[in-house]
Coordinates of C-alpha atoms and ligand atoms in Angstrom, one line a residue:
M1 CA -13.2 19.5 29.1
E2 CA -11.0 17.1 27.1
Q3 CA -13.5 14.3 27.4
E4 CA -16.3 16.4 26.0
I5 CA -14.3 17.2 22.9
L6 CA -13.5 13.5 22.4
I7 CA -17.2 12.5 22.8
N8 CA -18.1 14.8 19.9
K9 CA -15.4 13.7 17.5
K10 CA -15.8 11.4 14.5
N11 CA -12.1 10.6 13.7
Y12 CA -9.6 10.0 16.4
N13 CA -5.8 9.8 16.9
I14 CA -5.5 6.1 17.6
L15 CA -2.5 4.3 18.9
V16 CA -2.5 0.5 18.3
I17 CA 0.2 -1.3 20.4
G18 CA 1.3 -4.5 18.8
A19 CA 1.6 -5.2 15.1
G20 CA 0.6 -8.9 15.3
H21 CA -2.4 -10.4 13.7
V22 CA -5.0 -8.5 15.8
G23 CA -3.0 -5.2 16.0
L24 CA -2.0 -4.8 12.4
V25 CA -5.5 -5.7 11.1
T26 CA -7.1 -3.4 13.6
A27 CA -4.7 -0.5 12.7
A28 CA -5.2 -0.9 9.0
C29 CA -9.0 -1.1 9.3
F30 CA -9.3 1.9 11.6
A31 CA -7.1 3.9 9.1
E32 CA -9.4 2.8 6.3
L33 CA -12.4 4.1 8.4
G34 CA -10.7 7.6 8.4
H35 CA -8.9 7.6 11.8
N36 CA -5.3 8.7 12.2
V37 CA -3.5 5.6 13.3
I38 CA -0.1 4.8 14.6
C39 CA 0.8 1.2 15.1
V40 CA 3.8 0.5 17.3
D41 CA 5.7 -2.7 18.0
N42 CA 8.9 -3.2 20.0
D43 CA 10.2 -5.5 17.3
R44 CA 12.2 -2.9 15.4
Q45 CA 12.9 -5.3 12.5
K46 CA 9.1 -5.8 12.0
I47 CA 8.6 -2.0 12.0
K48 CA 11.4 -1.5 9.6
H49 CA 9.8 -4.0 7.2
L50 CA 6.4 -2.5 7.7
N51 CA 7.8 0.9 6.8
K52 CA 9.0 -0.7 3.5
L53 CA 5.5 -2.2 3.1
K54 CA 6.7 -5.7 3.9
L55 CA 4.0 -7.4 6.0
P56 CA 5.0 -9.9 8.7
F57 CA 2.4 -12.5 7.8
Y58 CA -0.1 -13.4 5.1
E59 CA -3.6 -12.1 5.5
P60 CA -5.9 -11.7 2.4
Q61 CA -6.6 -8.0 1.6
L62 CA -4.4 -6.6 4.4
D63 CA -1.6 -5.6 2.0
R64 CA -4.1 -3.6 0.0
L65 CA -5.4 -1.7 3.0
V66 CA -1.9 -1.0 4.4
I67 CA -0.6 0.2 1.0
K68 CA -3.7 2.4 0.5
N69 CA -3.4 4.2 3.9
F70 CA 0.3 4.1 4.5
K71 CA 1.7 7.5 5.5
K72 CA -1.7 9.1 4.9
R73 CA -3.6 7.8 7.9
L74 CA -1.4 4.8 8.9
F75 CA 2.0 5.0 10.4
F76 CA 4.4 2.5 11.9
S77 CA 6.8 3.2 14.7
S78 CA 8.8 1.5 17.5
S79 CA 8.6 4.5 19.8
L80 CA 5.9 3.9 22.4
E81 CA 6.4 6.9 24.8
K82 CA 6.1 9.7 22.2
N83 CA 3.1 8.1 20.5
I84 CA 1.2 7.6 23.8
K85 CA 1.4 11.3 24.3
E86 CA -0.2 12.0 21.0
A87 CA -2.9 9.4 21.2
E88 CA -6.5 9.9 22.2
I89 CA -7.4 6.2 22.2
I90 CA -4.9 3.4 22.8
F91 CA -5.7 -0.1 21.7
I92 CA -3.6 -2.8 23.4
A93 CA -3.1 -5.7 21.0
V94 CA 0.0 -7.4 22.2
G95 CA 0.5 -11.1 22.6
T96 CA -0.5 -12.9 25.8
P97 CA 1.4 -16.2 25.2
P98 CA 0.6 -19.2 27.3
L99 CA 2.8 -20.0 30.3
P100 CA 3.5 -23.7 31.2
D101 CA 0.6 -23.8 33.7
G102 CA -1.8 -22.7 31.0
S103 CA -2.2 -19.1 32.3
A104 CA -1.6 -16.2 30.0
D105 CA 1.6 -14.3 30.3
L106 CA 0.6 -10.7 31.0
T107 CA 4.1 -9.2 31.3
S108 CA 3.7 -7.1 28.2
I109 CA 0.3 -5.8 29.2
E110 CA 1.6 -4.7 32.7
N111 CA 4.7 -3.1 31.1
I112 CA 2.5 -1.2 28.7
A113 CA 0.2 0.0 31.5
T114 CA 3.2 1.4 33.4
I115 CA 4.5 3.2 30.3
I116 CA 1.1 4.7 29.7
A117 CA 1.0 5.8 33.3
S118 CA 4.3 7.7 33.0
N119 CA 3.3 9.3 29.7
L120 CA -0.2 10.3 30.6
N121 CA -0.4 13.9 29.4
S122 CA -4.1 14.2 28.7
Y123 CA -7.3 12.1 29.0
K124 CA -6.9 8.8 27.2
L125 CA -9.2 5.9 26.6
I126 CA -7.2 2.6 27.0
V127 CA -8.8 -0.3 25.3
E128 CA -7.9 -4.0 25.6
K129 CA -8.2 -5.7 22.2
S130 CA -6.1 -8.9 22.8
T131 CA -7.7 -11.8 24.5
V132 CA -7.0 -11.4 28.1
P133 CA -8.1 -13.1 31.3
V134 CA -11.1 -11.7 33.1
H135 CA -9.9 -8.9 35.6
T136 CA -7.1 -7.7 33.3
G137 CA -9.0 -4.5 32.7
K138 CA -9.2 -3.9 36.5
K139 CA -5.4 -4.6 36.8
I140 CA -4.6 -2.2 34.0
K141 CA -6.6 0.5 35.7
E142 CA -4.9 -0.2 39.1
T143 CA -1.5 -0.2 37.5
I144 CA -2.0 3.1 35.7
T145 CA -3.5 4.7 38.8
K146 CA -0.5 3.5 40.9
Y147 CA 2.2 4.8 38.5
K148 CA 0.7 8.0 37.0
K149 CA 2.4 11.2 38.1
N150 CA -0.6 13.5 37.8
D151 CA -4.3 13.6 38.4
L152 CA -5.3 13.4 34.8
A153 CA -8.4 11.3 34.0
F154 CA -8.3 8.1 31.9
D155 CA -10.6 5.3 31.2
V156 CA -10.1 1.6 30.6
A157 CA -12.3 -0.4 28.3
S158 CA -12.5 -3.9 26.8
N159 CA -13.3 -4.4 23.2
P160 CA -12.6 -8.0 22.4
E161 CA -11.6 -9.1 19.0
F162 CA -13.5 -11.8 17.1
L163 CA -11.4 -11.8 13.9
R164 CA -10.6 -15.1 12.2
E165 CA -7.3 -15.4 10.5
G166 CA -7.6 -15.6 6.8
K167 CA -10.9 -13.6 6.9
A168 CA -9.8 -10.9 9.3
I169 CA -10.5 -7.9 7.1
Y170 CA -13.9 -9.3 6.1
D171 CA -14.7 -10.0 9.8
F172 CA -13.6 -6.5 10.8
F173 CA -16.0 -4.8 8.4
N174 CA -18.8 -7.4 8.8
P175 CA -18.9 -8.2 12.5
D176 CA -21.9 -10.2 14.0
R177 CA -21.7 -8.0 17.0
I178 CA -19.4 -5.5 18.7
V179 CA -18.7 -5.9 22.4
I180 CA -17.7 -3.0 24.5
G181 CA -17.0 -3.3 28.2
V182 CA -16.9 0.1 29.8
E183 CA -17.1 1.9 33.2
T184 CA -18.0 5.4 32.1
K185 CA -20.4 7.1 29.6
C186 CA -17.5 8.9 28.1
A187 CA -15.7 5.6 27.2
E188 CA -19.0 4.2 25.9
K189 CA -19.7 7.2 23.7
I190 CA -16.1 7.2 22.2
L191 CA -16.3 3.5 21.3
K192 CA -19.8 3.9 19.9
N193 CA -18.5 6.8 17.7
I194 CA -15.7 4.6 16.4
Y195 CA -18.1 1.8 15.5
A196 CA -20.8 4.1 14.2
P197 CA -20.2 3.1 10.6
F198 CA -21.2 -0.5 11.4
K199 CA -24.7 -2.0 11.3
A200 CA -23.9 -4.8 13.8
P201 CA -25.5 -4.7 17.3
I202 CA -23.3 -3.1 20.0
V203 CA -23.4 -5.0 23.2
V204 CA -22.4 -2.7 26.1
T205 CA -21.4 -4.4 29.3
N206 CA -19.0 -3.9 32.2
I207 CA -15.3 -4.7 31.6
N208 CA -15.4 -8.2 33.4
T209 CA -18.4 -9.3 31.3
A210 CA -16.8 -8.2 28.0
E211 CA -13.6 -10.1 28.9
L212 CA -15.7 -13.2 29.7
I213 CA -17.7 -12.9 26.5
K214 CA -14.4 -13.5 24.5
H215 CA -13.5 -16.6 26.6
A216 CA -17.0 -18.0 26.3
S217 CA -17.2 -17.4 22.5
N218 CA -13.9 -19.2 21.7
S219 CA -14.6 -22.0 24.2
F220 CA -18.1 -22.6 22.8
L221 CA -16.8 -22.7 19.2
A222 CA -14.0 -25.2 20.3
T223 CA -16.7 -27.2 22.1
K224 CA -18.7 -27.4 18.9
I225 CA -15.7 -28.7 17.0
S226 CA -14.9 -31.4 19.6
F227 CA -18.5 -32.4 19.8
I228 CA -18.7 -33.0 16.0
N229 CA -15.3 -34.8 16.1
A230 CA -16.6 -37.1 18.8
I231 CA -19.7 -37.7 16.7
S232 CA -17.4 -38.5 13.7
K233 CA -15.8 -41.3 15.7
I234 CA -19.2 -42.7 16.6
C235 CA -20.1 -42.5 12.9
D236 CA -17.1 -44.6 12.1
L237 CA -18.1 -47.1 14.7
C238 CA -21.7 -47.5 13.5
G239 CA -21.5 -46.7 9.7
A240 CA -23.2 -43.3 9.8
N241 CA -22.1 -40.2 7.9
V242 CA -21.0 -37.2 10.0
K243 CA -21.4 -34.7 7.2
K244 CA -25.1 -35.6 7.0
V245 CA -25.4 -35.5 10.8
A246 CA -23.8 -32.1 10.8
D247 CA -26.1 -30.8 8.0
A248 CA -29.2 -32.0 9.8
L249 CA -28.0 -30.7 13.2
G250 CA -27.1 -27.3 11.7
L251 CA -30.5 -26.8 10.1
D252 CA -31.9 -26.5 13.6
K253 CA -31.6 -22.7 14.1
R254 CA -30.9 -23.2 17.8
I255 CA -27.7 -25.0 16.8
G256 CA -26.6 -23.4 13.6
K257 CA -24.5 -25.0 10.9
S258 CA -21.1 -23.3 11.3
F259 CA -18.2 -25.0 13.2
L260 CA -19.6 -28.4 12.7
D261 CA -17.0 -29.6 10.2
A262 CA -15.4 -32.8 11.6
G263 CA -11.7 -33.2 10.9
V264 CA -8.3 -33.4 12.5
G265 CA -9.2 -30.8 15.0
Y266 CA -8.7 -27.1 15.8
G267 CA -5.4 -25.4 16.0
G268 CA -4.1 -21.8 15.7
F269 CA -3.0 -19.3 18.2
C270 CA -6.4 -18.7 19.7
F271 CA -8.5 -21.8 20.5
P272 CA -5.8 -24.0 22.1
K273 CA -4.3 -21.1 24.1
D274 CA -7.6 -19.5 25.0
L275 CA -9.2 -22.7 26.1
E276 CA -6.1 -23.5 28.3
A277 CA -6.3 -20.0 29.8
F278 CA -10.1 -20.3 30.5
I279 CA -9.6 -23.6 32.2
Y280 CA -6.9 -22.0 34.3
I281 CA -8.9 -18.9 35.1
S282 CA -12.0 -20.9 36.0
K283 CA -9.9 -23.0 38.4
K284 CA -8.5 -19.9 40.0
L285 CA -12.0 -18.5 40.4
G286 CA -13.0 -21.8 42.1
Y287 CA -14.7 -23.7 39.3
D288 CA -13.4 -26.9 37.7
F289 CA -14.4 -26.5 34.0
A290 CA -14.2 -30.2 33.3
L291 CA -16.2 -29.8 30.1
L292 CA -13.4 -27.7 28.5
K293 CA -10.8 -30.2 29.6
E294 CA -12.7 -32.9 27.7
V295 CA -13.0 -30.6 24.7
K296 CA -9.2 -30.3 24.7
R297 CA -8.7 -34.0 25.2
I298 CA -11.0 -34.9 22.3
N299 CA -9.0 -32.4 20.1
E300 CA -5.7 -34.0 21.0
E301 CA -7.0 -37.5 20.5
Q302 CA -8.5 -36.8 17.1
K303 CA -5.0 -36.2 15.5
L304 CA -3.7 -39.5 16.8
Y305 CA -7.0 -41.3 15.8
F306 CA -6.3 -40.0 12.2
V307 CA -2.8 -41.4 12.2
E308 CA -4.1 -44.7 13.7
K309 CA -6.6 -45.0 10.8
I310 CA -3.8 -44.6 8.3
K311 CA -1.6 -47.1 10.2
E312 CA -4.4 -49.7 10.0
K313 CA -4.2 -49.5 6.2
L314 CA -0.4 -49.2 5.8
W315 CA 0.4 -51.7 8.6
V316 CA 4.0 -50.7 9.3
L317 CA 4.7 -46.9 9.1
K318 CA 8.4 -47.2 9.2
N319 CA 10.0 -46.1 5.9
K320 CA 6.6 -45.4 4.4
K321 CA 6.4 -42.2 2.4
I322 CA 3.6 -39.9 3.5
A323 CA 2.6 -36.9 1.4
I324 CA 1.1 -34.0 3.5
L325 CA -1.0 -31.5 1.6
G326 CA -1.7 -28.5 3.9
L327 CA 0.4 -27.5 6.8
S328 CA -1.2 -24.2 8.1
F329 CA -3.8 -24.6 10.9
K330 CA -6.5 -23.6 8.3
P331 CA -6.7 -22.2 4.8
Q332 CA -5.9 -18.6 3.8
T333 CA -3.1 -18.2 6.3
D334 CA 0.6 -19.1 6.6
D335 CA 0.1 -19.5 10.4
M336 CA 1.5 -22.8 11.7
R337 CA 1.0 -22.1 15.4
F338 CA -0.6 -25.1 17.1
A339 CA -1.5 -26.5 13.7
P340 CA -2.7 -30.1 13.8
S341 CA -0.1 -30.9 11.1
I342 CA 2.7 -30.5 13.6
D343 CA 1.4 -33.3 15.8
I344 CA 0.4 -35.5 12.9
I345 CA 3.7 -35.1 11.2
G346 CA 5.4 -35.7 14.6
A347 CA 3.5 -38.9 15.0
F348 CA 4.6 -40.2 11.6
L349 CA 8.2 -39.1 12.1
S350 CA 8.4 -40.9 15.4
E351 CA 7.2 -44.1 13.6
G352 CA 10.0 -43.7 11.1
S353 CA 8.0 -42.5 8.1
I354 CA 9.3 -40.1 5.5
I355 CA 7.3 -36.9 5.0
K356 CA 7.0 -34.9 1.8
A357 CA 4.9 -31.8 2.5
Y358 CA 3.3 -29.1 0.5
D359 CA 1.4 -26.0 1.5
P360 CA 0.5 -23.0 -0.7
K361 CA 1.7 -20.4 1.9
A362 CA 3.1 -22.1 5.1
I363 CA 6.2 -23.9 4.0
G364 CA 8.4 -21.0 5.2
Q365 CA 6.9 -21.2 8.7
A366 CA 7.0 -25.0 8.7
K367 CA 10.7 -25.0 7.9
K368 CA 11.2 -23.0 11.2
I369 CA 9.3 -25.7 13.2
F370 CA 10.9 -29.0 11.9
S371 CA 14.5 -29.6 12.3
K372 CA 16.9 -30.3 9.4
K373 CA 17.5 -33.7 11.0
D374 CA 13.8 -34.7 10.6
N375 CA 12.9 -36.9 7.7
I376 CA 10.7 -34.1 6.2
Y377 CA 11.1 -32.7 2.7
F378 CA 9.2 -29.8 1.2
A379 CA 7.7 -30.0 -2.2
T380 CA 7.1 -27.2 -4.7
N381 CA 3.7 -28.4 -5.7
P382 CA 1.2 -31.1 -4.8
Y383 CA 2.2 -33.4 -7.6
D384 CA 5.8 -33.3 -6.5
A385 CA 4.7 -34.0 -3.0
V386 CA 2.8 -37.2 -3.8
K387 CA 5.5 -38.8 -6.1
N388 CA 6.2 -42.3 -4.9
C389 CA 4.2 -41.8 -1.7
D390 CA 2.2 -44.5 0.1
C391 CA -0.4 -42.2 1.4
L392 CA -1.7 -38.7 0.6
C393 CA -2.8 -36.9 3.8
L394 CA -4.9 -33.8 3.4
L395 CA -4.6 -31.7 6.5
T396 CA -5.7 -28.2 5.4
E397 CA -8.7 -27.6 3.1
W398 CA -7.0 -25.2 0.7
E399 CA -9.5 -24.7 -2.2
E400 CA -6.8 -25.5 -4.8
F401 CA -6.6 -29.1 -3.4
K402 CA -10.2 -29.7 -4.4
N403 CA -9.6 -29.7 -8.1
L404 CA -6.3 -31.5 -8.4
D405 CA -5.8 -34.0 -11.2
F406 CA -6.4 -37.1 -9.0
K407 CA -5.9 -39.5 -12.0
K408 CA -2.4 -38.1 -12.4
I409 CA -1.9 -38.3 -8.7
K410 CA -2.8 -42.0 -8.6
K411 CA -0.2 -42.7 -11.3
L412 CA 2.4 -40.8 -9.4
M413 CA 1.8 -42.5 -6.0
N414 CA 3.2 -45.8 -4.8
T415 CA -0.1 -46.9 -3.4
A416 CA -3.5 -45.2 -4.0
L417 CA -4.4 -44.2 -0.5
I418 CA -5.9 -40.8 0.4
A419 CA -6.5 -39.8 4.1
D420 CA -8.7 -36.8 4.0
G421 CA -8.2 -35.1 7.4
R422 CA -10.9 -32.5 6.6
N423 CA -13.6 -34.6 4.9
F424 CA -13.0 -32.1 2.1
L425 CA -12.5 -34.2 -1.1
D426 CA -15.1 -36.0 -3.1
K427 CA -15.0 -39.6 -1.6
E428 CA -17.1 -41.2 -4.3
K429 CA -15.1 -39.6 -7.2
L430 CA -11.9 -40.7 -5.7
Q431 CA -13.1 -44.2 -5.1
K432 CA -14.2 -44.4 -8.7
I433 CA -10.7 -43.4 -9.8
G434 CA -9.5 -46.3 -7.7
F435 CA -8.3 -44.7 -4.4
D436 CA -8.7 -46.2 -1.0
Y437 CA -10.3 -43.3 0.9
I438 CA -10.0 -42.6 4.6
G439 CA -12.1 -39.8 6.1
L440 CA -13.3 -39.0 9.6
G441 CA -16.8 -40.3 10.1
V442 CA -17.7 -40.4 6.4
Ligands
UDX501 C1 -10.8 -18.0 16.1 C2 -12.2 -17.4 16.3 O1 -13.0 -17.9 15.2 C3 -12.1 -15.9 16.3 O2 -13.4 -15.3 16.5 C4 -11.2 -15.4 17.4 O3 -11.0 -14.0 17.3 C5 -9.8 -16.1 17.2 O4 -9.9 -17.5 17.1 P1 -9.1 -18.4 14.1 O5 -8.2 -19.0 15.1 O6 -8.5 -17.5 13.1 O7 -10.3 -17.6 14.8 O8 -9.7 -19.6 13.3 P2 -11.1 -20.3 13.1 O9 -11.6 -20.0 11.7 O10 -12.1 -20.0 14.2 O11 -10.7 -21.9 13.1 C6 -10.0 -22.4 14.3 C7 -9.6 -23.8 14.1 O12 -10.8 -24.7 14.1 C8 -9.0 -24.2 12.7 O13 -7.9 -25.0 12.9 C9 -10.0 -24.8 11.9 O14 -9.5 -25.7 10.9 C10 -10.8 -25.5 13.0 N1 -12.2 -25.8 12.6 C11 -13.1 -24.8 12.5 C12 -12.7 -27.1 12.5 O15 -11.9 -28.1 12.7 N2 -14.0 -27.3 12.3 C13 -14.9 -26.3 12.1 O16 -16.1 -26.6 11.8 C14 -14.4 -25.0 12.2

């Protein structure tokens, strides 16, 4: 029996569909673990570049793993059908972009399920890796069953991804837990074999539960961030310090200290999109998840609150020059998707301010977002960005911003005002130099 052979294997022929953040990292890391991996994407240009070892985005350590495994155990292709036939395990890691109503667009997943069905030539384990709404696994199974042309067996499983951008390779090899949602012992055994090299606990559930774990994890983390951002506002109102509050909260083991950094809010392609999708799914299931709506509202409000605080100091924003340090939604990535910087810069631009922006990695992406007509200029370094500016806004906590020469910056600026959107800089040191410092709850 094919399944029995697979159950007893250590290394598999793996097909990863999608060469985005999740897909490419997963493919490179599985290859590093010794599996034979083919990563396919329907974007031919992307595959062409990958075959020349040009990566579509910046992720620390990823280039090293891709180069090391390329053409030994890691291959890139745009031909899905042929590679389905050769695969034992198929990981689906395609995008599920948000639709206007907040639901996830599952067109690509459905399409892939039909292509798998018509190319099913042996038992295969099909695993959802992308974040998908609960019941997607069930739909994939129904679709494959409907369109397949033979009575060959297959399994569907859910193995949600918890990788953080910028730390994705580290997270892959050092997971807190591995979640596998399965319907059969065979699927469970294969996934356990794949994850055998890891020490992390493996949580085995049914498919619906695994899908829900991903929604619950991301929503809970977003809730923590909005909670501390709400506290930061109260700190501003009563003269308390949110950093100290977060430290003390975090020392309680039941709460934990991570994801309690107040700032201009969360962004990226996961939290905003996943939260929206979870609110939508809950509603569809008959539950109004008002808590998550409030989490989202607090996150939106925090960006405008930050701009308001600057406006209070600068009075009129029209024609004021604002230096933005940090554009990506967080450090160690060039990802600008749903970055708080987009809304904050948008708010300044609509008031008539002039923006000079710098980011170590994301300027290329930012140039695609802002129009040439916008009053935004990109600087080649932080000192160039702050020249003649009325306010320096720090929006992403890149490590290199911590040790800038702030005495030099003060001399270069028009007025010595720093708005630290991540509570990242040393407030007392800056005040000693002579800066007026704005933080969030500090
Ligand atoms: C997240 C999840 O962490 C990951 O498990 C999931 O697989 C994908 O979504 P990611 O989007 O890469 O990962 O970023 P993350 O590090 O979680 O940060 C998300 C956003 O929250 C960033 O904009 C970050 O600046 C913000 N954030 C994070 C805060 O504002 N405060 C914090 O304390 C932590």
